[in-house]
Every structure is written in structure tokens, then in C-alpha cells.
CSV table of C-alpha atoms in Angstrom, one decimal:
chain,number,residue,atom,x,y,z
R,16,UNK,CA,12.5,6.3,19.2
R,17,UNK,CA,11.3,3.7,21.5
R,18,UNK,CA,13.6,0.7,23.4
R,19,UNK,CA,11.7,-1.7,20.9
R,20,UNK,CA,12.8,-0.2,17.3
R,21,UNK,CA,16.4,0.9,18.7
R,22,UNK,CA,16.9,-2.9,19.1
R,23,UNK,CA,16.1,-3.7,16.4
R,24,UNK,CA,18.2,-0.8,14.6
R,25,UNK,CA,21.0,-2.0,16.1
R,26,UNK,CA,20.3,-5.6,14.7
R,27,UNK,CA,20.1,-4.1,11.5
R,28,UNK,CA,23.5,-2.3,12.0
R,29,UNK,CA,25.3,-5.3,12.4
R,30,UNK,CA,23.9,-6.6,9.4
R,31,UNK,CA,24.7,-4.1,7.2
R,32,UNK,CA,27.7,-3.6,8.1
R,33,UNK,CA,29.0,-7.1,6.9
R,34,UNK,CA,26.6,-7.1,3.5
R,35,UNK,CA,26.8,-5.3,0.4
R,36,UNK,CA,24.2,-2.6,-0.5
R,37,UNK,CA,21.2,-5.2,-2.8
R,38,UNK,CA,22.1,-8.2,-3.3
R,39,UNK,CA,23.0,-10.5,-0.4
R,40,UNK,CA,25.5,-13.7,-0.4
R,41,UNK,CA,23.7,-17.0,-0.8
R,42,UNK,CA,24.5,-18.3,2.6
R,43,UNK,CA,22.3,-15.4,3.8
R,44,UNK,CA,19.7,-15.8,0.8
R,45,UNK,CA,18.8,-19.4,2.2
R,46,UNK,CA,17.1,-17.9,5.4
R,47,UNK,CA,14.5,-17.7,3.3
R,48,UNK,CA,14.3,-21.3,2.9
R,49,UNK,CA,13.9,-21.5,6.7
R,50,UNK,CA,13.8,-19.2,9.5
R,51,UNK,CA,12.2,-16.6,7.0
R,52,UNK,CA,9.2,-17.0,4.9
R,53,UNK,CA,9.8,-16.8,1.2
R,54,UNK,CA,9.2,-13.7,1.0
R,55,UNK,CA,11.6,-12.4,4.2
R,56,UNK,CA,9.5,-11.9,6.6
R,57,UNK,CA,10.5,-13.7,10.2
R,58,UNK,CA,8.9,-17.3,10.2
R,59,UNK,CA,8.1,-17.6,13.6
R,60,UNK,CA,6.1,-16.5,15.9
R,61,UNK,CA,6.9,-13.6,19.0
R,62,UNK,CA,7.7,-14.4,22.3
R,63,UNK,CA,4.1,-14.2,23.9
R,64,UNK,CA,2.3,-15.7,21.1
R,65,UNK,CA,0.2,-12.8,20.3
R,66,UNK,CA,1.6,-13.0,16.8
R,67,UNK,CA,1.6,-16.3,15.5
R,68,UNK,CA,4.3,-18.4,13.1
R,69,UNK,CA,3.6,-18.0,9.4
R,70,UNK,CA,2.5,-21.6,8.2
R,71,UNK,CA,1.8,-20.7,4.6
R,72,UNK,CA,-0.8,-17.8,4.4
R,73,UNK,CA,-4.3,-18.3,3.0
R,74,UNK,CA,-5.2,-19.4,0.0
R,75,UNK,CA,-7.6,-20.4,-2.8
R,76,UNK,CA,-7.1,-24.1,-1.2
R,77,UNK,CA,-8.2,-23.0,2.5
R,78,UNK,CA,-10.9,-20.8,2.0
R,79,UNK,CA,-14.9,-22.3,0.2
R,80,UNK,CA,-16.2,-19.9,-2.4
R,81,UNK,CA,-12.5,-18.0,-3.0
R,82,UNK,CA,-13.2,-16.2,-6.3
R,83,UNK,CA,-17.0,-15.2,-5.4
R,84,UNK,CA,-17.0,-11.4,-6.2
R,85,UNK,CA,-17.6,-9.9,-3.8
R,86,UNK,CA,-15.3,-11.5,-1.4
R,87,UNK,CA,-17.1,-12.9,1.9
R,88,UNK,CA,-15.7,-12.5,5.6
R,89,UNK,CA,-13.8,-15.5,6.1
R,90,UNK,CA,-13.5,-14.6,9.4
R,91,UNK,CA,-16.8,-14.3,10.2
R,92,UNK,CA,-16.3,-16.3,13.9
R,93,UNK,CA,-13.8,-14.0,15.1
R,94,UNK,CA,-14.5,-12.1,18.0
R,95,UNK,CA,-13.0,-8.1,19.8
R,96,UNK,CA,-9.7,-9.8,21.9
R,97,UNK,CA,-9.8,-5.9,23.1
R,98,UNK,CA,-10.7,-2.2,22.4
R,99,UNK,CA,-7.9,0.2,21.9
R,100,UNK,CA,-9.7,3.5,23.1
R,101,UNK,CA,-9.1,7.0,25.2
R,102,UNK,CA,-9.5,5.4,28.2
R,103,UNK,CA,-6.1,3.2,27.6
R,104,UNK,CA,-4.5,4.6,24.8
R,105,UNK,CA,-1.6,6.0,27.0
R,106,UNK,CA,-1.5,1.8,28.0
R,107,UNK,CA,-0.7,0.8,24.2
R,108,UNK,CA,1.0,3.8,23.2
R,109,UNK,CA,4.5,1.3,22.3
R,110,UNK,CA,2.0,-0.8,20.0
R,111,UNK,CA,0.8,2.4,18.4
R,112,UNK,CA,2.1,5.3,15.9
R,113,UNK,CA,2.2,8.5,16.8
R,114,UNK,CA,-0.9,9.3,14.4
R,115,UNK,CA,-2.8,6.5,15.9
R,116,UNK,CA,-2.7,7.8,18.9
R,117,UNK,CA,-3.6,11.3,17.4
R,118,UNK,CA,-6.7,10.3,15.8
R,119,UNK,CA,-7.9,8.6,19.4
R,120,UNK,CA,-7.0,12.1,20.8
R,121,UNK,CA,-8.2,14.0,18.3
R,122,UNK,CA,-11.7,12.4,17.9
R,123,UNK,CA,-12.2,10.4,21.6
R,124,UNK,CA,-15.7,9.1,21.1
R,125,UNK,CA,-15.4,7.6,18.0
R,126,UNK,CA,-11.8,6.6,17.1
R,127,UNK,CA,-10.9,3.4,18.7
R,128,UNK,CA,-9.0,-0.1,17.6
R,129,UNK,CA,-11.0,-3.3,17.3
R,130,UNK,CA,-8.2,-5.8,17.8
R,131,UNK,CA,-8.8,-9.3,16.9
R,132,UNK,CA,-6.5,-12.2,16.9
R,133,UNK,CA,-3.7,-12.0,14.1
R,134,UNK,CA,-4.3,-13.9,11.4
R,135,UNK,CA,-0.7,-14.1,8.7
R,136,UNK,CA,-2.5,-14.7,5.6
R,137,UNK,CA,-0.2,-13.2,3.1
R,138,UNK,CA,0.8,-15.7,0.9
R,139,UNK,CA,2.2,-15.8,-2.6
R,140,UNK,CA,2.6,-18.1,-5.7
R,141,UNK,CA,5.4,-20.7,-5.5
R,142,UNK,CA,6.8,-18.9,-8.6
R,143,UNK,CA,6.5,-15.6,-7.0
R,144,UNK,CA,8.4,-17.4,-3.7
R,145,UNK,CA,11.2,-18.5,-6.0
R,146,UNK,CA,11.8,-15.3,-8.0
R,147,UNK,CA,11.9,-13.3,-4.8
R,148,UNK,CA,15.2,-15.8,-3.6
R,149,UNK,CA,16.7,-15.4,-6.7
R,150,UNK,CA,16.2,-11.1,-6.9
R,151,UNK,CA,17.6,-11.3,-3.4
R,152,UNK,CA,21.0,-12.8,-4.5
R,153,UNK,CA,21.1,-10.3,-7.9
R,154,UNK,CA,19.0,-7.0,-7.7
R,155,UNK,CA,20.6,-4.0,-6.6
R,156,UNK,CA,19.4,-0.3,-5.9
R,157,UNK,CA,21.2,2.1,-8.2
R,158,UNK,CA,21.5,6.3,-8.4
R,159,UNK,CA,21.4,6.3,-4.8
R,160,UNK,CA,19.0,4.1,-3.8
R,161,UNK,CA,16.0,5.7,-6.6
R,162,UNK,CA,16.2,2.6,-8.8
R,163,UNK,CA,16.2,-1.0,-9.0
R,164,UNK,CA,18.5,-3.2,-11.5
R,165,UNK,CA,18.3,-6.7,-11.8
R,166,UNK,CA,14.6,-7.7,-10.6
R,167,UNK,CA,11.8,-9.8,-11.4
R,168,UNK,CA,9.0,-11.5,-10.5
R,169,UNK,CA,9.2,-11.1,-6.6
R,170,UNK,CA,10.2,-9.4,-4.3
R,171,UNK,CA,13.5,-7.9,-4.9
R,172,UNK,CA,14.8,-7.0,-1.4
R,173,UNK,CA,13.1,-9.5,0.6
R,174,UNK,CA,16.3,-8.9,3.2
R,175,UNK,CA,16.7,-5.3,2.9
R,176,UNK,CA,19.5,-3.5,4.2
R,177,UNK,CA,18.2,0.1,3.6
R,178,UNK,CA,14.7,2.2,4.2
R,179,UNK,CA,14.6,2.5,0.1
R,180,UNK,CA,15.0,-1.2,-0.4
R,181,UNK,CA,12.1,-1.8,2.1
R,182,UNK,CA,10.1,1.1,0.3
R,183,UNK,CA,11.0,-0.5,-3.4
R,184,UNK,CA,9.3,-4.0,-1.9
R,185,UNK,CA,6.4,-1.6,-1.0
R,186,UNK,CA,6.1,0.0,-4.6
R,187,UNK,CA,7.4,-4.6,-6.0
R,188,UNK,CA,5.0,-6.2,-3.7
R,189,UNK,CA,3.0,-8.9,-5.2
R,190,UNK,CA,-0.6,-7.8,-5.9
R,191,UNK,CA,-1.6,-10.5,-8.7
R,192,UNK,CA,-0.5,-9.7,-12.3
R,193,UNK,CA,-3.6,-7.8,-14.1
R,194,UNK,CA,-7.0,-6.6,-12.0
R,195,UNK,CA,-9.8,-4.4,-12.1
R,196,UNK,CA,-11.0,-2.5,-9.1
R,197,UNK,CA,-14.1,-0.3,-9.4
R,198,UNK,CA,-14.0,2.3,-6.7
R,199,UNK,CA,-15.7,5.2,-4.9
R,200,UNK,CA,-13.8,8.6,-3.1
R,201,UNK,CA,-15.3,10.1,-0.6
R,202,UNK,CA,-13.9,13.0,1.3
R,203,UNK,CA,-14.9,14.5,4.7
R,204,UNK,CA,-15.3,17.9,5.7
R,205,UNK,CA,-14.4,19.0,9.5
R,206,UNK,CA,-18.3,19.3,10.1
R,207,UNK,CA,-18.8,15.9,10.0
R,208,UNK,CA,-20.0,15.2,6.5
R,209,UNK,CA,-18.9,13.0,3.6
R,210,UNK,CA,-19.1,13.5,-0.2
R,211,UNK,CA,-18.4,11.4,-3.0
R,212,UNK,CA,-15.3,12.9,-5.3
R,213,UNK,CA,-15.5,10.4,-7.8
R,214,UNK,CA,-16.4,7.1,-9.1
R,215,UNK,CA,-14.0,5.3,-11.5
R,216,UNK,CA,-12.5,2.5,-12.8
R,217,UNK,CA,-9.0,1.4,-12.4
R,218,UNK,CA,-7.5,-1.4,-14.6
R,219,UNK,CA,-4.0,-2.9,-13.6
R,220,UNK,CA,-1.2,-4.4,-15.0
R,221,UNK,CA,2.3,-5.7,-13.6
R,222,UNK,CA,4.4,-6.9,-16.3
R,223,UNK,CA,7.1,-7.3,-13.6
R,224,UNK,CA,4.9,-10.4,-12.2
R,225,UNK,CA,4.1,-11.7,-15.6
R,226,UNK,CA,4.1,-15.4,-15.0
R,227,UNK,CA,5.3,-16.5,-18.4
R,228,UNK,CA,8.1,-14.2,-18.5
R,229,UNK,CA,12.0,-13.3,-16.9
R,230,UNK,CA,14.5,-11.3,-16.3
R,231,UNK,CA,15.9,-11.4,-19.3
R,232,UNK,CA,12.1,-10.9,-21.5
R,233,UNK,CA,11.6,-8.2,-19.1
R,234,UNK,CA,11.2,-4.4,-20.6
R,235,UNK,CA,11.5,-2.4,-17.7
R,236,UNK,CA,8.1,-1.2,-17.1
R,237,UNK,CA,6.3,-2.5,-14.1
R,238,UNK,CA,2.9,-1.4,-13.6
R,239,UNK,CA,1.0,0.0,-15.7
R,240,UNK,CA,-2.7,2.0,-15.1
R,241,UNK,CA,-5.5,2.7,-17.0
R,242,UNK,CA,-8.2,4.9,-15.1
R,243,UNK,CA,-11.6,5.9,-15.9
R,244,UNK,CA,-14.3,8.2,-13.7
R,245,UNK,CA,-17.8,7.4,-13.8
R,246,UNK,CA,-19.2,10.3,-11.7
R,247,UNK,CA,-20.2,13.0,-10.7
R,248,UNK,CA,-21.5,13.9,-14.6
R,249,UNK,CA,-18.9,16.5,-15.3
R,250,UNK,CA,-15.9,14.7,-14.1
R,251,UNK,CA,-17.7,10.8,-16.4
R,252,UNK,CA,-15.0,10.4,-19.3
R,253,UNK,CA,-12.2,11.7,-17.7
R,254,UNK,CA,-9.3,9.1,-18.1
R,255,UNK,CA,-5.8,8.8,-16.6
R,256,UNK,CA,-2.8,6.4,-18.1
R,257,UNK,CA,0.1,5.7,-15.9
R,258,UNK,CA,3.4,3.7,-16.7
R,259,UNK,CA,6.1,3.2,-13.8
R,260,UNK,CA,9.8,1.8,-14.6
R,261,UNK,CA,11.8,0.5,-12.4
R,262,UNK,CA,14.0,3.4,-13.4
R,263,UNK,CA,12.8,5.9,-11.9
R,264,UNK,CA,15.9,8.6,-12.6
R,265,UNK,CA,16.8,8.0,-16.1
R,266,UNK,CA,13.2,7.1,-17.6
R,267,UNK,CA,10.5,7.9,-14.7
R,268,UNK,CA,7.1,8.2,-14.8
R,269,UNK,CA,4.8,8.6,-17.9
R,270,UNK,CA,1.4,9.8,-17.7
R,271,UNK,CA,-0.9,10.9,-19.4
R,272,UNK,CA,-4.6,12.4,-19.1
R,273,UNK,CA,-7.6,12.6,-20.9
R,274,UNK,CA,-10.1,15.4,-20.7
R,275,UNK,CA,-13.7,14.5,-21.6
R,276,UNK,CA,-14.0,18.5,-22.7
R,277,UNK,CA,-11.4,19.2,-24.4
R,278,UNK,CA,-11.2,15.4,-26.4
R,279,UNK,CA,-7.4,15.2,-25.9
R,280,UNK,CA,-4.8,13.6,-24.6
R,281,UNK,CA,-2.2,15.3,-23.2
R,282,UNK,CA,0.7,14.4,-20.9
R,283,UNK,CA,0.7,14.9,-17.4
R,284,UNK,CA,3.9,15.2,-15.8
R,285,UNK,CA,2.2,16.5,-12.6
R,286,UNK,CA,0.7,13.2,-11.4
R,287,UNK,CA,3.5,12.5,-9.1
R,288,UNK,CA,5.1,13.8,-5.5
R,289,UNK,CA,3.2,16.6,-3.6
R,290,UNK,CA,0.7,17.5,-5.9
R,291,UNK,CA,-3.2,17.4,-5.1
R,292,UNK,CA,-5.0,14.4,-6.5
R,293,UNK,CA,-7.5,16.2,-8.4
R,294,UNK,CA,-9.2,13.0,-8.7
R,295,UNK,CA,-9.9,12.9,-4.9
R,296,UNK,CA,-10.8,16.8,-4.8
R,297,UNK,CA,-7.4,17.7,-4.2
R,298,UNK,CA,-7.2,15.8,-0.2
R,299,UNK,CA,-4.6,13.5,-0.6
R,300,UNK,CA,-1.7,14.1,-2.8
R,301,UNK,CA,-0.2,12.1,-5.8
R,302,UNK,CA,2.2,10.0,-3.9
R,303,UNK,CA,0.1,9.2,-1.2
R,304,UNK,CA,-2.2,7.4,-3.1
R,305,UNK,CA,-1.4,3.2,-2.1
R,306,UNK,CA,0.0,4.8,0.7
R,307,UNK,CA,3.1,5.0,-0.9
R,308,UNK,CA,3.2,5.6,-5.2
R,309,UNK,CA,5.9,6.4,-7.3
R,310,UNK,CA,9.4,7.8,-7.4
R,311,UNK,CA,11.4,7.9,-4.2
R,312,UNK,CA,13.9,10.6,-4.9
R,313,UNK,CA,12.2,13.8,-2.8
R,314,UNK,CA,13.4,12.0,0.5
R,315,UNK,CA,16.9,10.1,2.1
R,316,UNK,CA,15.2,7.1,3.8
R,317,UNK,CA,16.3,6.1,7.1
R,318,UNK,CA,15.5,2.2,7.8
R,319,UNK,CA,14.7,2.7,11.5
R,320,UNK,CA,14.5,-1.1,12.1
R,321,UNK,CA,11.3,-3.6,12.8
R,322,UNK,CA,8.8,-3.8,15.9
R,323,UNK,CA,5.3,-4.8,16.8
R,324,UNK,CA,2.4,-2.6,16.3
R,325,UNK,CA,-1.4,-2.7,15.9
R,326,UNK,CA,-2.2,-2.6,12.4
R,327,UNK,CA,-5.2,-2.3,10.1
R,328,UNK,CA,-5.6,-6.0,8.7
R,329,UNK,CA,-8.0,-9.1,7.1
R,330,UNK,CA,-10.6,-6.0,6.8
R,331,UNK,CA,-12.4,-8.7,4.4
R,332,UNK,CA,-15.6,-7.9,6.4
R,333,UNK,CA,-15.0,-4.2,6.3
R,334,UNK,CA,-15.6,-4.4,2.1
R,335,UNK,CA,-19.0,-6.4,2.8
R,336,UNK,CA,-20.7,-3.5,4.5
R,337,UNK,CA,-22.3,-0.3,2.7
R,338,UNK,CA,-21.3,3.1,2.6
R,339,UNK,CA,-23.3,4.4,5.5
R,340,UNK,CA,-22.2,1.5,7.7
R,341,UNK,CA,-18.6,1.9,6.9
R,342,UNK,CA,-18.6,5.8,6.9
R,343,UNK,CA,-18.7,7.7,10.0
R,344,UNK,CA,-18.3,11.3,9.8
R,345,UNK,CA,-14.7,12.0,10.7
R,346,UNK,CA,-13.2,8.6,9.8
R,347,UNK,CA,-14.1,4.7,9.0
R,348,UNK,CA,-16.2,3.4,11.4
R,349,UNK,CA,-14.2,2.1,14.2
R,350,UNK,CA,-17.2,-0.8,14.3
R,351,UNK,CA,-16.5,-2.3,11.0
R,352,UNK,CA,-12.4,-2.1,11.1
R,353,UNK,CA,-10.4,-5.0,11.8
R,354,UNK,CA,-6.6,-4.2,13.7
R,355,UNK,CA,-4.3,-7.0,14.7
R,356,UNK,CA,-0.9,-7.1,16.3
R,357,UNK,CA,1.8,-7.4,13.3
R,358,UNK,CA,5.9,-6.8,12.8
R,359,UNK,CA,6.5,-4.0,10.6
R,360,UNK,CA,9.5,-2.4,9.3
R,361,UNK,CA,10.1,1.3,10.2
R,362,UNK,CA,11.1,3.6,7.6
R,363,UNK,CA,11.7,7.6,8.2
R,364,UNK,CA,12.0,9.7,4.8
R,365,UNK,CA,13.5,13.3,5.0
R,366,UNK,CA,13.8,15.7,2.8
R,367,UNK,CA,16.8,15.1,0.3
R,368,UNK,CA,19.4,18.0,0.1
R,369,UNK,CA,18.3,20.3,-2.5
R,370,UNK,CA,14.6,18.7,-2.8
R,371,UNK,CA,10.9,20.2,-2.1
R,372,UNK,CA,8.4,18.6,-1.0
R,373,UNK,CA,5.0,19.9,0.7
R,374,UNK,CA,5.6,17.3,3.7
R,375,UNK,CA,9.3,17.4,4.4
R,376,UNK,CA,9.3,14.5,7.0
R,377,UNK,CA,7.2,11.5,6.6
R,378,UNK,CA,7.2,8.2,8.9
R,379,UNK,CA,6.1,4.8,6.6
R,380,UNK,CA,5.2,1.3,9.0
R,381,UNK,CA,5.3,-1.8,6.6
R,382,UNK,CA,3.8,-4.8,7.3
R,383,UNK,CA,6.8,-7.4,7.1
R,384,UNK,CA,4.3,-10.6,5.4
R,385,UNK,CA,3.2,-8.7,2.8
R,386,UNK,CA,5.3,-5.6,2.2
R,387,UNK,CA,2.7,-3.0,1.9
R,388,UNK,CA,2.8,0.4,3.6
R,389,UNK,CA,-0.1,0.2,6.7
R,390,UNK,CA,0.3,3.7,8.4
R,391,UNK,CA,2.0,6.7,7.8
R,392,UNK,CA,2.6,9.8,9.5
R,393,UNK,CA,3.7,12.8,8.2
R,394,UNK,CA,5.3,16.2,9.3
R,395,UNK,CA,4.7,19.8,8.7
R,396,UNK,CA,8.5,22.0,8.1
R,397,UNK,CA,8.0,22.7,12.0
R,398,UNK,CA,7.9,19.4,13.1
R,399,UNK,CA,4.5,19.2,14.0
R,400,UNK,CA,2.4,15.6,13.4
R,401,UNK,CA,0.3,16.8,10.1
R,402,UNK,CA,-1.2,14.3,8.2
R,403,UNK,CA,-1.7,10.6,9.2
R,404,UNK,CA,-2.8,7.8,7.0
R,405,UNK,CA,-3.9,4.0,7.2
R,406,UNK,CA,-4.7,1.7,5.1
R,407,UNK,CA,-7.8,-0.9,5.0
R,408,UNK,CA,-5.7,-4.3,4.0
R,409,UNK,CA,-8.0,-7.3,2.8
R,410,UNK,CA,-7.1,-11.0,2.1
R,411,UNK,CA,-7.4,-12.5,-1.7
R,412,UNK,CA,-6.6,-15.7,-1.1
R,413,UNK,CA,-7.3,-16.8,-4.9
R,414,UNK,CA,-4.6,-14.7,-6.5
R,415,UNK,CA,-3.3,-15.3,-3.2
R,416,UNK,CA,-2.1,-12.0,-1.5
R,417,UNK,CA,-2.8,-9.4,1.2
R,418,UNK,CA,-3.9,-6.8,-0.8
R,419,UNK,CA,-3.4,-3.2,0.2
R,420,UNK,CA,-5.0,-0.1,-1.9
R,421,UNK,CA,-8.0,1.6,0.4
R,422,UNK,CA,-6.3,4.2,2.4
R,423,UNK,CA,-7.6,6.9,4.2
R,424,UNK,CA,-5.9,10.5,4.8
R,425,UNK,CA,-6.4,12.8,7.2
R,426,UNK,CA,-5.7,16.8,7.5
R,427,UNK,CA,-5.3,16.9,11.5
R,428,UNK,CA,-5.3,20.5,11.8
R,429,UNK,CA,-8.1,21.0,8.8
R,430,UNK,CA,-10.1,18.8,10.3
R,431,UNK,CA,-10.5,16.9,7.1
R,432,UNK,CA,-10.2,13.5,5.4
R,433,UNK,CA,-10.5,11.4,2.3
R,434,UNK,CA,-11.0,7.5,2.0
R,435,UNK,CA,-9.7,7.0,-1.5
R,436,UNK,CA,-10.2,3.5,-3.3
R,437,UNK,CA,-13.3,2.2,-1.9
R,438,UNK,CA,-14.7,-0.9,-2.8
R,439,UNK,CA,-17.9,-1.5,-1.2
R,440,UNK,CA,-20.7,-1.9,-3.1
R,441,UNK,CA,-19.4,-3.3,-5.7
R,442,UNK,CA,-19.9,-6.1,-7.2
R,443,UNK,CA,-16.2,-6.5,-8.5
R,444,UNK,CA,-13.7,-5.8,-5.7
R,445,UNK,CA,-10.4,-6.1,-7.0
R,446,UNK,CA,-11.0,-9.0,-9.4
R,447,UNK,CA,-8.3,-10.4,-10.9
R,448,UNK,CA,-8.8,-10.7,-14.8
R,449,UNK,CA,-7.1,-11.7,-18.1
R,450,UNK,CA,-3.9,-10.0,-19.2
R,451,UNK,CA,-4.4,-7.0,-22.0
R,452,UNK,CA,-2.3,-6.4,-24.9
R,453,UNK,CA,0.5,-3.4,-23.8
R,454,UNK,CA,-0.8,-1.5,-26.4
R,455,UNK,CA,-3.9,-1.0,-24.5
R,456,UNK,CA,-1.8,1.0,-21.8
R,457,UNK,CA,-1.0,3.5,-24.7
R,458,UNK,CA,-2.2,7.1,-25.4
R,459,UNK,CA,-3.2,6.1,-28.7
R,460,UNK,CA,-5.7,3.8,-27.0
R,461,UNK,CA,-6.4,6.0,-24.3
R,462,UNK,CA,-8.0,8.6,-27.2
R,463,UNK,CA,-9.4,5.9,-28.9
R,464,UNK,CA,-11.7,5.0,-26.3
R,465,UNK,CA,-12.1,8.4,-24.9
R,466,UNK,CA,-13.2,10.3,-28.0
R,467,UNK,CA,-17.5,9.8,-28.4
């Protein structure tokens, strides 16, 4: 642990110690009227100015053309500050994670940070802003942290006190209430060469950001997934139906699958945890996908505090490129990715007392503006750095938010990878679109639309 984060972990101590676990008092809720941004990140600026103050984030308002599809580069006159590579990696090594730094190691000629000035564009609806101040003075984590009571509509621990509150504003964060994202999966193979797993069609709904509704109208589900492949031919018609709670110990998830051959549904209690996303060939697992999905109880999470790293963000021009351009054998192209200097929160999950899991140690850097998971590094049962992720974060200013699902994954010692949710290409890319009926997030509809 660096001088940086045990700082900051002492910081976090201190403010623990004279809080109760969830909600906080009201005096300490109105710092996000002020020296925090609504949703709790730290309003201003850092002491050399590489990371500017937050002065509202970008939205439809600031940005011409906002809900074209595809998105354009908005920051299309930005130029490389500097180049993160082997040759000074050692030099940046406090501004980078440890699987960073392994994947400039592990693939020197290639691997290297673009780093561009940072831009804060998350930003929120004033709705979402005011639900988030009112879920930090009454939600609470309950059965030890794996479930959240009393939230809606924000961000419900936007001045977290623990690693699972800052992992449940991870799994909360505001995303825009019901989109469709086509995608593409492509997975790499340690001689250099990508395939594409799958095509599909995802189709999302958060009825815990429903505009129109409250704490009170509120049935405890809070997204809810409706998937669909495309390709190759024997994988078209295969469809997927998730539904996450917010409590995740007494109710959990429910899912459900249905196979184009066998013209069933069936449930699918294995979409979860440490098993192998079949839809990605089996190279990232379950919970991996969004960097972080689903149920937190596998781990005890360890909030190691806040510091200032090198991130993946605004990638807006990334998702205007084509597959060859943004593909590059062993990774993204290091050409087309944006990084900028950010504040993320640190969060260390290990493996809870009498729990499996195939990783047993994981290490999860959040970006503190928008809440989403950016990197991750996980460990094999001997300690050993094993698998390393990173997301591809883009801007949306007309829903507005910093949106975060591309991620890639990477098998260090396999010599393999996967870049799961791909948008380019597309014509839709994460498109915000009119709310559906709940009953279309239902097996019955699910085999209704799947049976030809």
C-alpha cells in the first residue's frame, strides 16, 4: 500500500469512527451541497491542477448534435499531454495499478497510456442529484453489508463508510433509466488473434431510477436485463433474462435462459459469481462482466481509501473507430484509448470465511464522479497478480452520465483476453429509449418471443 492511499485510509478512519454504518447525520449530508458534488465525489480540484474542479459535468446543453447515434468525439481538439510506456513506467508506477503496469511489462511494444487532459464530465439529472442526498441521510447496508434498505433514485452511499457501500454505488450508479446497447465479443488468443464470440442485444431497465416513482412505489427490483445473440448462426436465438434486487440475501438474483434448440426456458441459477460467461466463450466470468455484476457476498470488502491514478476515460472517440482499428492483437489499441488522471476509491475484496470463489483476492479502483469500477486486478490462491481488467468509459451527455459497460479481461499467464460489450459499429451505441412494460422482463415473454 502506497504513502498516497494510507493517507487517505487514515482519513477514512477518522470518519468512520464517529458515523454510523449507511446513513450519515444531515450536518455531514450537506457536504454535498458544497465541498462535494451531488453525487460525493470531492468538488474541487488537486493541488497541481492536473485534475480539475467539477463545475457540473457535460451535458445535453454543452455538447451540438447530443442524441446523434452514434455518438461523435467531442473532444476531437484534444491532444497526447504524455505517453505512459516501458521506457517510464517505473516513473508513474504511484499513478498506476499493479495490472497496469503488468500489461506494459507483459506486452512492451504495444501496451502504453495515451494521457490527455482530464476532463470531469459525469453529471446527473437534478432529480437523480436530490435522491442521492436524501438515500445518504436513510439507506443502510443490511446482512453484513450484502444488501441495501432504504434506497432510491441515486446514489445511496454517496459518502461511504465501507468497501461494500462504495461497491453497492458501483452496482446503484446512474446509467439512464431504460437503454439498448447492441454489442460485439471478441476474445483473443495468446498468438495474437481475435474472434468474435458473439453478437447480441442487450435491453436495460432500472426501475430503481424510474423518474416518476419513490421510495415508497418502489418494488425492490433494480435492473432488469433482457439479452438476445445474433451470431455466430448456432448461438442466433439464444436469450438471457436477468432480474437483480436490492436484496441480494433473502431474494437474489433470477435468471433465466433460453435455448434456441431446445425451445425452452429454463432457469439459470449459474449466471452469477465465478462461473464462465458462456456468452463470451467462457473468458471472463459472470461477475466480471461491468467490471463488477451482481451479489457481493463471496468477499469481506476492505475500503482501502481514495488516491489518484491514470484511468481509462471520455473514450467517446475510441467507439467511432472500426474493429480493426480498435483491435490490436493482445489488447485495445493503445492508439485509439483515451487515459486521464482521476480520484478513485480503493476497494480490496477477500474471500469471506467459509466462501469459494475461483479468484480469492480481487482489487476494484472506482472512479469517484461517476461510481463505476475502472480497473481491477485480481489474485490467484498464491498471491500471484492473475487477471486484470479495464474498462473503456464514454460520455452520454444527453441522458447525462459517464457511462461504463466495455471492459476488457485479461488471462496474464494464458496469454489471453476478451473485450466484452463492444459498441463500435453500430449504429445504436447505448441509446437510451422508452420504458417497457415489467412484464416484458418476464419468462413468459422471454418464450413468447423466443419460440419460431
Amino acid at each position: 500500500m502506497n504513502n498516497k492511499i494510507k493517507t487517505l485510509v487514515a482519513t477514512t478512519v477518522l470518519i468512520a469512527c464517529s458515523n454510523t454504518f449507511g446513513a450519515v447525520s444531515s450536518e455531514e449530508a450537506m457536504a454535498l451541497k458544497n465541498e462535494l458534488t451531488p453525487l460525493g465525489a470531492e468538488r474541487a480540484g488537486n493541488a497541481d491542477g492536473s485534475i480539475p474542479a467539477w463545475t457540473g459535468g457535460v451535458t445535453e446543453a454543452d455538447v451540438a448534435n447530443a442524441t446523434a447515434q452514434p455518438r461523435e468525439n467531442y473532444f476531437a481538439d484534444d491532444a497526447v499531454q504524455y505517453v505512459v510506456d516501458k521506457n517510464n513506467v517505473d516513473e508513474y508506477s504511484e499513478l498506476l495499478s499493479e495490472g497496469v503496469q503488468a500489461l506494459i511489462n507483459k506486452y512492451p511494444d504495444s501496451f502504453r497510456l495515451n494521457v490527455y487532459e482530464t476532463r470531469r464530465t459525469a453529471a446527473a439529472p437534478e432529480w437523480v442529484y436530490e435522491n442521492t442526498y436524501q438515500n445518504a441521510l436513510r439507506a443502510v447496508a443490511t446482512e453484513n453489508g450484502n444488501s441495501v434498505e432504504n434506497a432510491y433514485g441515486g446514489t445511496p452511499f454517496p459518502i461511504p463508510k465501507t468497501g461494500a457501500e462504495v461497491m453497492w454505488n458501483h452496482l446503484l450508479r446512474w446509467k439512464g433509466e431504460s437503454v439498448e446497447l447492441p454489442f460485439r465479443v471478441f476474445v483473443g488468443s495468446s498468438d495474437g488473434k481475435t474472434t468474435l464470440a458473439v453478437a447480441a442485444k442487450d435491453e436495460h431497465q432500472m426501475p430503481y431510477y424510474y423518474e416518476d416513482g419513490d421510495l415508497d412505489s418502489f418494488q425492490g427490483d433494480a435492473l432488469l436485463i433482457r439479452q438476445l445473440q445474433t451470431e455466430p448462426a448456432f448461438k442466433a436465438g439464444e436469450s438471457i433474462l436477468i432480474r437483480d434486487p436490492l436484496d441480494q440475501v433473502n431474494e437474489g438474483r433470477k435468471a433465466w435462459q433460453y435455448l434456441a434448440g431446445q425451445r425452452r426456458v429454463r432457469r439459470a441459477p449459474t449466471i452469477a459469481f465465478d462461473t464462465p460467461d458462456f456468452v463470451a466463450s467462457g473468458q471472463n466470468y459472470f461477475d466480471e462482466v461491468f467490471m463488477f455484476f451482481g451479489s457481493l457476498e463471496r468477499y469481506d470488502w476492505n475500503l482501502l481509501g481514495k488516491q489518484e491514478m491514470l484511468i481509462p476515460y471520455n473514450n467517446n472517440a475510441f467507439l467511432t473507430k472500426t474493429f480493426d482499428e480498435v483491435l490490436d492483437g493482445h489488447h485495445l489499441n493503445s492508439d485509439q484509448m483515451r487515459w486521464e488522471k482521476h480520484r478513485v476509491w480503493v476497494v480490496e475484496a477477500t474471500l469471506a470465511e467459509g466462501k469459494r470463489h475461483v479468484v480469492p483476492k480481487k482489487r476494484f479502483y472506482v472512479d469517484e464522479d461517476s461510481w463505476s469500477v475502472v480497473l481491477v486486478d485480481g489474485y490467484d490462491a498464491n498471491g500471484e497478480l492473475w487477471r486484470v481488467q479495464h474498462a473503456v468509459p464514454f460520455v452520454a451527455p444527453e441522458i447525462p452520465a459517464v457511462v461504463t459497460t466495455t471492459f476488457t479481461a485479461f488471462n496474464l499467464p494464458a496469454d489471453t483476453w476478451v473485450v466484452n460489450l463492444l459498441y463500435n459499429e453500430q449504429d445504436v451505441q447505448y441509446r437510451p429509449v422508452r420504458r417497457r412494460p415489467d412484464i416484458y422482463f418476464t419468462p413468459d415473454a422471454l418464450a413468447g418471443s423466443g419460440i419460431r
